[in-house]
Coordinates of C-alpha atoms in Angstrom, one line a residue:
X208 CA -102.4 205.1 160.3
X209 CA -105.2 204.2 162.8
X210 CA -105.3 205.9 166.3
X211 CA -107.2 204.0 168.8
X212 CA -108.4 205.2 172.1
X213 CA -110.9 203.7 175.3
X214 CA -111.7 203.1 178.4
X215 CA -110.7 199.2 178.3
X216 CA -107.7 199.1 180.1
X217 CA -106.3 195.3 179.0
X218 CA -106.7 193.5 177.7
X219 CA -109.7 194.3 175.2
X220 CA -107.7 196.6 173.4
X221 CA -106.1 193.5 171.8
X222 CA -108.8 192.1 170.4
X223 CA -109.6 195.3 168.3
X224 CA -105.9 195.7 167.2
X225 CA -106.6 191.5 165.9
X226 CA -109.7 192.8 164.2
X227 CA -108.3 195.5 162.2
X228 CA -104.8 193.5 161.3
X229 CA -106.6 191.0 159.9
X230 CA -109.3 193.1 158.1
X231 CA -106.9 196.1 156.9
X232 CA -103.4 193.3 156.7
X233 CA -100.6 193.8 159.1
X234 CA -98.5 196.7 157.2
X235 CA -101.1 199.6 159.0
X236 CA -99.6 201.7 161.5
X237 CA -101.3 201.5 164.8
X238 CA -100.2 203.8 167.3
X239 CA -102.2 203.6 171.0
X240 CA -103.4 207.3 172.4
X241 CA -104.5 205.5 175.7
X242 CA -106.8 203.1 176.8
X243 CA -106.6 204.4 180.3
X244 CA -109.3 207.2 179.9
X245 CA -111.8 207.7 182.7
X246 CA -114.4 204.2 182.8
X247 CA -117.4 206.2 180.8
X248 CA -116.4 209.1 181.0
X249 CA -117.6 210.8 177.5
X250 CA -116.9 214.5 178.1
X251 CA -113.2 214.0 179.7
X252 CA -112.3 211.2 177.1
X253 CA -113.6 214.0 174.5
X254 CA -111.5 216.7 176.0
X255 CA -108.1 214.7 175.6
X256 CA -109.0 213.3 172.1
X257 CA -109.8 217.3 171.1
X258 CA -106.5 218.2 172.4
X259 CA -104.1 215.5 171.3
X260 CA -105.7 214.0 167.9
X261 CA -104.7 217.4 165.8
X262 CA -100.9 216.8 166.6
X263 CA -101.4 213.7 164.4
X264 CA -101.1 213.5 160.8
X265 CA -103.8 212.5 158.8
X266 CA -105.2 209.9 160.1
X267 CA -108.4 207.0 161.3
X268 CA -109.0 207.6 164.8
X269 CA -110.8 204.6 166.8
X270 CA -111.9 206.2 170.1
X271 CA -114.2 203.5 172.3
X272 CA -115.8 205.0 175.0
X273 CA -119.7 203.4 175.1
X274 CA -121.4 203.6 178.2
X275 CA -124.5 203.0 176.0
X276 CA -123.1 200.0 174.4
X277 CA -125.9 197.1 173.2
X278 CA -128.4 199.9 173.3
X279 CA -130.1 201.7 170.6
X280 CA -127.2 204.1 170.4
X281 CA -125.6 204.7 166.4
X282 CA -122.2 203.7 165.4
X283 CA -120.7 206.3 163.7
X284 CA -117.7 207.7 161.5
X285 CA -116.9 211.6 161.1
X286 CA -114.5 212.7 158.1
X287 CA -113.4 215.9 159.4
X288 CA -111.1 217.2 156.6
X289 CA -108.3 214.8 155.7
X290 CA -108.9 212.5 159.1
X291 CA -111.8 210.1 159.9
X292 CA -112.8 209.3 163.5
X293 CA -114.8 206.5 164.3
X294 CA -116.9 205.7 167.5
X295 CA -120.4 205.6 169.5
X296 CA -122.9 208.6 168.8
X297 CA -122.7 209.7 172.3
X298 CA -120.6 213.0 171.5
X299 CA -117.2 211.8 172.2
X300 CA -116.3 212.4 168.7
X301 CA -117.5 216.2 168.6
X302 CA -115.3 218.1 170.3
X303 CA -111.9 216.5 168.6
X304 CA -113.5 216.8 165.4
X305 CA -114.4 220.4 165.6
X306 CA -110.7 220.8 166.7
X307 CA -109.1 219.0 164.1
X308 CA -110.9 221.7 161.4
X309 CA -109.6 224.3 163.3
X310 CA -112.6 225.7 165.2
X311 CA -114.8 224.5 167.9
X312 CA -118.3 225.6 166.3
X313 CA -116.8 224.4 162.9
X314 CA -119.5 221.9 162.1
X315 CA -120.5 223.3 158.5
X316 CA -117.3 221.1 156.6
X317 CA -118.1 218.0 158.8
X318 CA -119.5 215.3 157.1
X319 CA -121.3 212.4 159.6
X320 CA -122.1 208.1 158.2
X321 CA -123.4 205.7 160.1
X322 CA -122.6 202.3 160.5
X323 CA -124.5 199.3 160.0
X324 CA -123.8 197.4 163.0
X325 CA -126.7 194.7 162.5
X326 CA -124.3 192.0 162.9
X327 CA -122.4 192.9 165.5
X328 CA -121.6 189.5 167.1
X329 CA -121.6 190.6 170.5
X330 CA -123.9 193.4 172.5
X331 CA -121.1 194.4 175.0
X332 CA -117.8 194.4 172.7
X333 CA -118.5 196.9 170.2
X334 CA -115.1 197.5 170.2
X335 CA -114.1 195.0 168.4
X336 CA -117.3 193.5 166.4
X337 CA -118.2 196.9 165.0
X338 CA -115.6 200.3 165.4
X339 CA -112.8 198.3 165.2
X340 CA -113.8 196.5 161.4
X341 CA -115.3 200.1 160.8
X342 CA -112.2 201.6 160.8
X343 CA -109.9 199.1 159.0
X344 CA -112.6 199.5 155.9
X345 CA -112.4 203.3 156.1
X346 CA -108.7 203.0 156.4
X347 CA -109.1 200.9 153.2
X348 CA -110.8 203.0 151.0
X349 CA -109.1 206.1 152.8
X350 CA -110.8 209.1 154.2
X351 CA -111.9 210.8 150.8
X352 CA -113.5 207.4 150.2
X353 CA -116.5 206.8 152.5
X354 CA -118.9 206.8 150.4
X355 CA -117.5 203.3 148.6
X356 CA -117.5 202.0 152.5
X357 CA -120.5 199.7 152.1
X358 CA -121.2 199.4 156.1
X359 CA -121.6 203.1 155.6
X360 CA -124.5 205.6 154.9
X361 CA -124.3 209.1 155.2
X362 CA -126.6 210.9 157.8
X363 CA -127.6 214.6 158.6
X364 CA -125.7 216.5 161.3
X365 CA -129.5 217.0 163.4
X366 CA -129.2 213.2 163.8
X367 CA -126.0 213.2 165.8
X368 CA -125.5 213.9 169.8
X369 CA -124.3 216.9 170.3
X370 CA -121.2 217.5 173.0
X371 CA -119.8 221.0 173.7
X372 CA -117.3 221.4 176.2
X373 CA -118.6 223.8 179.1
X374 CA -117.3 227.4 178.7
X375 CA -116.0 229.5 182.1
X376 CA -117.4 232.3 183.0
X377 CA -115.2 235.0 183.7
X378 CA -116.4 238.4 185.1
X379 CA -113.8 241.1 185.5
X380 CA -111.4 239.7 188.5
X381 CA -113.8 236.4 188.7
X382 CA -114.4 233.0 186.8
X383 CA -117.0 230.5 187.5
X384 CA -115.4 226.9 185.5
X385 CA -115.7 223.4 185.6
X386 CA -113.0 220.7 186.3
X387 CA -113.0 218.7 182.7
X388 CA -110.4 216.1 183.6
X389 CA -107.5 215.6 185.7
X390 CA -104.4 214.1 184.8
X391 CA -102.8 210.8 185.9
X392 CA -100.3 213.1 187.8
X393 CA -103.3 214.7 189.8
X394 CA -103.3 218.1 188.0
X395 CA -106.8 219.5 187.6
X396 CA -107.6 220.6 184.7
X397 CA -110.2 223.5 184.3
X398 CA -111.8 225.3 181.8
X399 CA -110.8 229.3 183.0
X400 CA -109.1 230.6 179.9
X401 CA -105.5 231.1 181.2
X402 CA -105.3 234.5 181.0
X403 CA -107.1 234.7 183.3
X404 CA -104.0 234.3 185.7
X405 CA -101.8 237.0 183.6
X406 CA -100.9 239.7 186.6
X407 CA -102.0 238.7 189.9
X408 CA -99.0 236.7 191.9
X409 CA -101.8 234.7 194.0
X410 CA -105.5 234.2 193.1
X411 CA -108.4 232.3 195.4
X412 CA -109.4 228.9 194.5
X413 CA -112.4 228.4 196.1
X414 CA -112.0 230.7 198.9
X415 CA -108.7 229.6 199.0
X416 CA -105.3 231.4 198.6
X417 CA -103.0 229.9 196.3
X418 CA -99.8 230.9 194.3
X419 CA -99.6 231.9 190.7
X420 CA -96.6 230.2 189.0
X421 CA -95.2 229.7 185.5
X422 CA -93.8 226.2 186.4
X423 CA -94.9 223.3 189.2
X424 CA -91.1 224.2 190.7
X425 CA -91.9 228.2 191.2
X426 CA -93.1 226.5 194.5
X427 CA -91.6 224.2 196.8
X428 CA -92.2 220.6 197.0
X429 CA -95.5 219.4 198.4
X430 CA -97.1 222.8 197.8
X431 CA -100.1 224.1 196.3
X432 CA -100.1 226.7 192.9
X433 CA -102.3 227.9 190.1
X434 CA -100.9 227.7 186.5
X435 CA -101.6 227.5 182.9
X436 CA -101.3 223.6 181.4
X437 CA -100.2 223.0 178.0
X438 CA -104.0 223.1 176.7
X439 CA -104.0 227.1 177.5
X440 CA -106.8 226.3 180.2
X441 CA -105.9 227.2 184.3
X442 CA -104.4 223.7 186.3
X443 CA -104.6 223.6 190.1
X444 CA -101.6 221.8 190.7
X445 CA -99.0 220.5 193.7
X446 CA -95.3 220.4 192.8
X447 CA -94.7 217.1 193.5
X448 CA -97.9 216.0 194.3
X449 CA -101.5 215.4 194.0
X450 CA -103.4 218.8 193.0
X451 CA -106.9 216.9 193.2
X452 CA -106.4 215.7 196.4
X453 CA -104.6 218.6 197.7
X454 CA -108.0 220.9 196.4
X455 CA -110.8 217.9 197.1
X456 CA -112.0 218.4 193.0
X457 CA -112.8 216.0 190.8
X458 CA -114.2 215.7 187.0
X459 CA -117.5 218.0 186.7
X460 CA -116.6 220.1 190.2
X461 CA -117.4 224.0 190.1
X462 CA -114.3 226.1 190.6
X463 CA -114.8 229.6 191.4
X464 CA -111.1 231.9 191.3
X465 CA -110.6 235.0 192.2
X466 CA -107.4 237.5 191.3
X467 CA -106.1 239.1 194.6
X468 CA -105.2 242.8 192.9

């Protein structure tokens, strides 16, 4: 099975799929995660992959976000445990690899390769002319196989970009967070541990009071509320509606909250 992920849209993620059915033959599994992740945005695509890739089973994950593309940024593939992920050094593969063994700081039983991308027959479409054949090899020769990969040669973890995702701050009845993504439906995500909303019926967001609610319908339509997302992190949300419009955030905005006691 290969997973592939990006920033492309359509439709560019064609061409890779061509590349690797034609490389690996047509009886691989592909199966899209989505190609509708923010246009370079490394950190938020890294914050999906890290919470969707570990409900996969083992597995090659192609993830393709490369605002550094044609520059002197590595090509890499990470084995972490029984999956591979392949993508640009640019620490969209950290966090999801770290996850998928089970533990953010888990970087002891990761193993890092880089790719010889030399003859890459474009500078813009890495994509396709070096992840995607990348990953139909290491699909090939299967994860506990890299080291046959040719196109491969293993590298020290001090030679890869590092990407941790921000940690809240939370002090007593206040957290200092960060938006990391918001959702296609408008929910913003942020990085305030959800217990952090256990007790209080109504917290301030941002100077703001807001409802605490389990679900989007513990409020009426159109209406504002804090809650805790399927990732375990606090969502300023709308029922019905557009929570980062409703709260003016975006990707990389402070959020401040405070529990009314």
């Amino acid at each position: 099975m290969i997973t592939l992920s990006s920033d492309f849209g359509s439709p560019y993620p064609a061409a890779m799929k061509g590349v690797v059915l034609e490389r690996a033959g047509t009886d691989v599994q592909l199966i899209d995660v989505s190609h509708e992740f923010p246009r370079g945005d490394v950190r938020s695509t890294a914050f999906w992959l890290r919470e969707v890739l570990p409900y996969f089973p083992p597995a090659v994950h192609l993830a393709v976000v490369d605002p550094g593309v044609g520059t002197d940024r590595n090509a890499i593939v990470v084995r972490a445990g029984d999956h591979a992920l392949v993508g640009p050094d640019n620490g969209v593969l950290v966090p999801p690899a770290r996850r998928l063994l089970e533990g953010d700081r888990n970087d002891g039983a990761l193993e890092w390769y880089a790719i010889d991308d030399t003859d890459a027959a474009s500078s813009t479409f890495h994509g396709r002319d070096v992840f995607a054949p990348a990953a139909a090899d290491v699909h090939d020769a299967g994860v506990d196989g890299l080291e046959t990969v040719p196109s491969l040669t293993a590298v020290d973890r001090e030679e890869i970009v590092d990407l941790t995702l921000p940690e809240a701050t939370v002090d007593g009845g206040r957290a200092t967070g960060t938006v990391l993504a918001v959702d296609d439906f408008g929910n913003v995500i942020t990085n305030v541990p959800g217990e952090f909303l256990e007790g209080p019926e109504r917290i301030r967001a941002n100077g703001e009071a807001v409802p605490v609610g389990e679900t989007f319908a513990s409020v009426p339509p159109g209406r504002r509320l804090a809650t805790v997302g399927s990732h375990g992190c606090v969502e300023l949300d709308v029922n019905d509606g557009r929570g980062d419009e409703a709260f003016g955030l975006t990707v990389g905005d402070e959020v401040r909250l405070e529990r009314r006691e």
